[in-house]
Amino acid sequence: MAEVKYIFVTGGVTSSLGKGIISSSVAKLLQARGYSVTIQKLDPYINVDPGTLNPYEHGECFVTIDGAETDLDLGHYERFLNVHTTQANNVTTGRIYQSVINKERRGDYLGKTVQVIPHITDEIKRCIKLVGSDGKYDIVITEIGGTVGDIESLPYIESVRQLRWELGPKNCIVIHLTLVPYLSASGELKTKPTQHSVKMLLEEGIQPDILVLRTEKDLTTDIRKKVALFCNVEEDAVVESVDVSTIYEVPIRMHDQKLDSTILRKLNLSSDNEPNLNKWKDFLLKLKNPKHEVNIALVGKYVELPDAYKSIAESFIHAGAANEASVNLTYIHSEEINESNYSEILKPFDGILVAPGFGSRGIEGKVLTAGYARVNNIPFLGICLGMQCAVIEFARNVINLEGAHSTEINPKAKHPVIDLMEEQKSVIDKGGTMRLGGYKCEIAKNSLAYTAYGNAEITERHRHRYEFNNQYLNEFINAGMIPTGINPQSNLVEIVEIPAHKWFVGVQFHPEYSSTVMRPHPLFVEFVKACISDN
Ligand code: GLN
């Protein structure tokens, strides 16, 4: 078996340069050349996982099929590569320390002082190698979160230094992403921050092999030469990443500069096969040449930070392209929606999505929104809490169950139509204790879900504690809200629909986590289709 090759992606100068997109684009190009690739993210924060973080902190929490709550970059990896990630693909400092401390308590280091070097760095290296250990991958790309020079990323950089030394430069390369700012007053692109950032990496023992420079303007040959000279990298290893209209364009731009061939050469791998990007380019063509336009409202409470709904926004991009439609997504704060303004606010839209969420803030706005979509026959997709709000609204206004609510919001609700799962009642810890990851769901024929999936058995990812309360099932069926998806083991309701409505679907799971460029999620595709025929 050939040795696994490692690519590390570090960032310098500022955060938010898009390391996740560069990592995903490189991975896509290598995959399109026939290599099997996975991407891992190392996050320097001390939370064990991002599951307990408010979305305002780091954006959306992405959930893998094996039930890990992870960084949103894993969503990009899956959307670009169309390959599942797992728990092993996201490691945090919290997880590293937890595991080292557990070993210490077990007595594994008996007699020794436990230190950052070698114990923490050994554990980091173990986690890096773990993803590539089952022989499934030719190449493992590891993105190091944070910015070079941060105190908390030091142990990660040190681990990369050690691995590079252990594995050799033909098996392990470093791509460093930096910023080349444009000073409009002097009309110049400036390379000094890049030089400083590489110097800092050198101080920590790492000579980057490739530099990717984020820039607003194209780099001249002179600038590339200058950066190459001052940073000890070959000229063809200085690559620019100019702002583009869609992130899905980035692999094409990187290939135009032969970044994939440069990487393969450095890793001593064959670059004989040109990447097959036909399907990817077809997608881009459709994305850029829409024949239709739809306006969809996303009603949620984290709308100030669009990253909080990253996977939903990307799912609409995939589903839009599949329908040759441009989807204009408008984020609406559910706290701003009330009895007196909801129809005014929601009137302009061809479709409405009520977003997932936790807690009581903004809940009545979401309930009103679901009611507006139901009464006015507007295509509606409710995800997780969004589905629960649609159920609450239907209970209150169609079945006339006064005071119907979720016990998450009102533990003493007269009609707890959404209630805590039995196995959740004794759970005290907040971290990693929800119903998480992939669960099977059986779909009823003659349903919108069946039309979408074309399949009676699906698996979808979950992240919630509360459920449709089956004690009310018959009342809902008799009044016209039908459970069209059921978990075969637990009998939990996973999908509800209103057959009398044009297109009304609520799902307890999160379809947005599994939409990819190559496999747009069928529910989003059908939802957008319903919105197009509505306008
Ligand atoms: N707060 C709800 C629950 O825990 C919904 C969660 C969600 O929307 N992800 O069941």
PDB file of C-alpha atoms and ligand atoms in Angstrom, residues 355-359 383-386 388 408 434 463-467 508 510, ligand 1:
ATOM      1  CA  ALA A 355     -34.795  27.659  10.233  1.00  0.00           C
ATOM      2  CA  PRO A 356     -33.513  25.356  12.977  1.00  0.00           C
ATOM      3  CA  GLY A 357     -32.770  26.834  16.390  1.00  0.00           C
ATOM      4  CA  PHE A 358     -32.847  26.489  20.160  1.00  0.00           C
ATOM      5  CA  GLY A 359     -34.700  28.276  22.937  1.00  0.00           C
ATOM      6  CA  ILE A 383     -36.261  22.387   9.313  1.00  0.00           C
ATOM      7  CA  CYS A 384     -36.016  20.912  12.828  1.00  0.00           C
ATOM      8  CA  LEU A 385     -37.292  23.766  15.052  1.00  0.00           C
ATOM      9  CA  GLY A 386     -38.943  25.065  11.850  1.00  0.00           C
ATOM     10  CA  GLN A 388     -41.775  21.961  15.238  1.00  0.00           C
ATOM     11  CA  GLU A 408     -38.702  23.232  25.282  1.00  0.00           C
ATOM     12  CA  MET A 434     -28.632  15.382  21.611  1.00  0.00           C
ATOM     13  CA  ARG A 463     -29.438  17.421  15.956  1.00  0.00           C
ATOM     14  CA  HIS A 464     -32.233  17.918  18.461  1.00  0.00           C
ATOM     15  CA  ARG A 465     -33.748  16.878  21.784  1.00  0.00           C
ATOM     16  CA  TYR A 466     -37.451  17.409  21.177  1.00  0.00           C
ATOM     17  CA  GLU A 467     -39.882  15.429  19.003  1.00  0.00           C
ATOM     18  CA  GLN A 508     -37.208  16.933  12.009  1.00  0.00           C
ATOM     19  CA  HIS A 510     -31.326  18.513   8.705  1.00  0.00           C
TER      20      HIS A 510
HETATM   21  N1  GLN B   1     -34.553  23.097  19.825  1.00  0.00           N
HETATM   22  C1  GLN B   1     -35.167  22.008  19.112  1.00  0.00           C
HETATM   23  C2  GLN B   1     -34.833  20.664  19.730  1.00  0.00           C
HETATM   24  O1  GLN B   1     -33.891  20.533  20.460  1.00  0.00           O
HETATM   25  C3  GLN B   1     -34.796  22.036  17.647  1.00  0.00           C
HETATM   26  C4  GLN B   1     -33.328  21.846  17.385  1.00  0.00           C
HETATM   27  C5  GLN B   1     -32.910  22.275  16.026  1.00  0.00           C
HETATM   28  O2  GLN B   1     -33.614  23.029  15.352  1.00  0.00           O
HETATM   29  N2  GLN B   1     -31.745  21.831  15.595  1.00  0.00           N
HETATM   30  O3  GLN B   1     -35.512  19.711  19.478  1.00  0.00           O
END
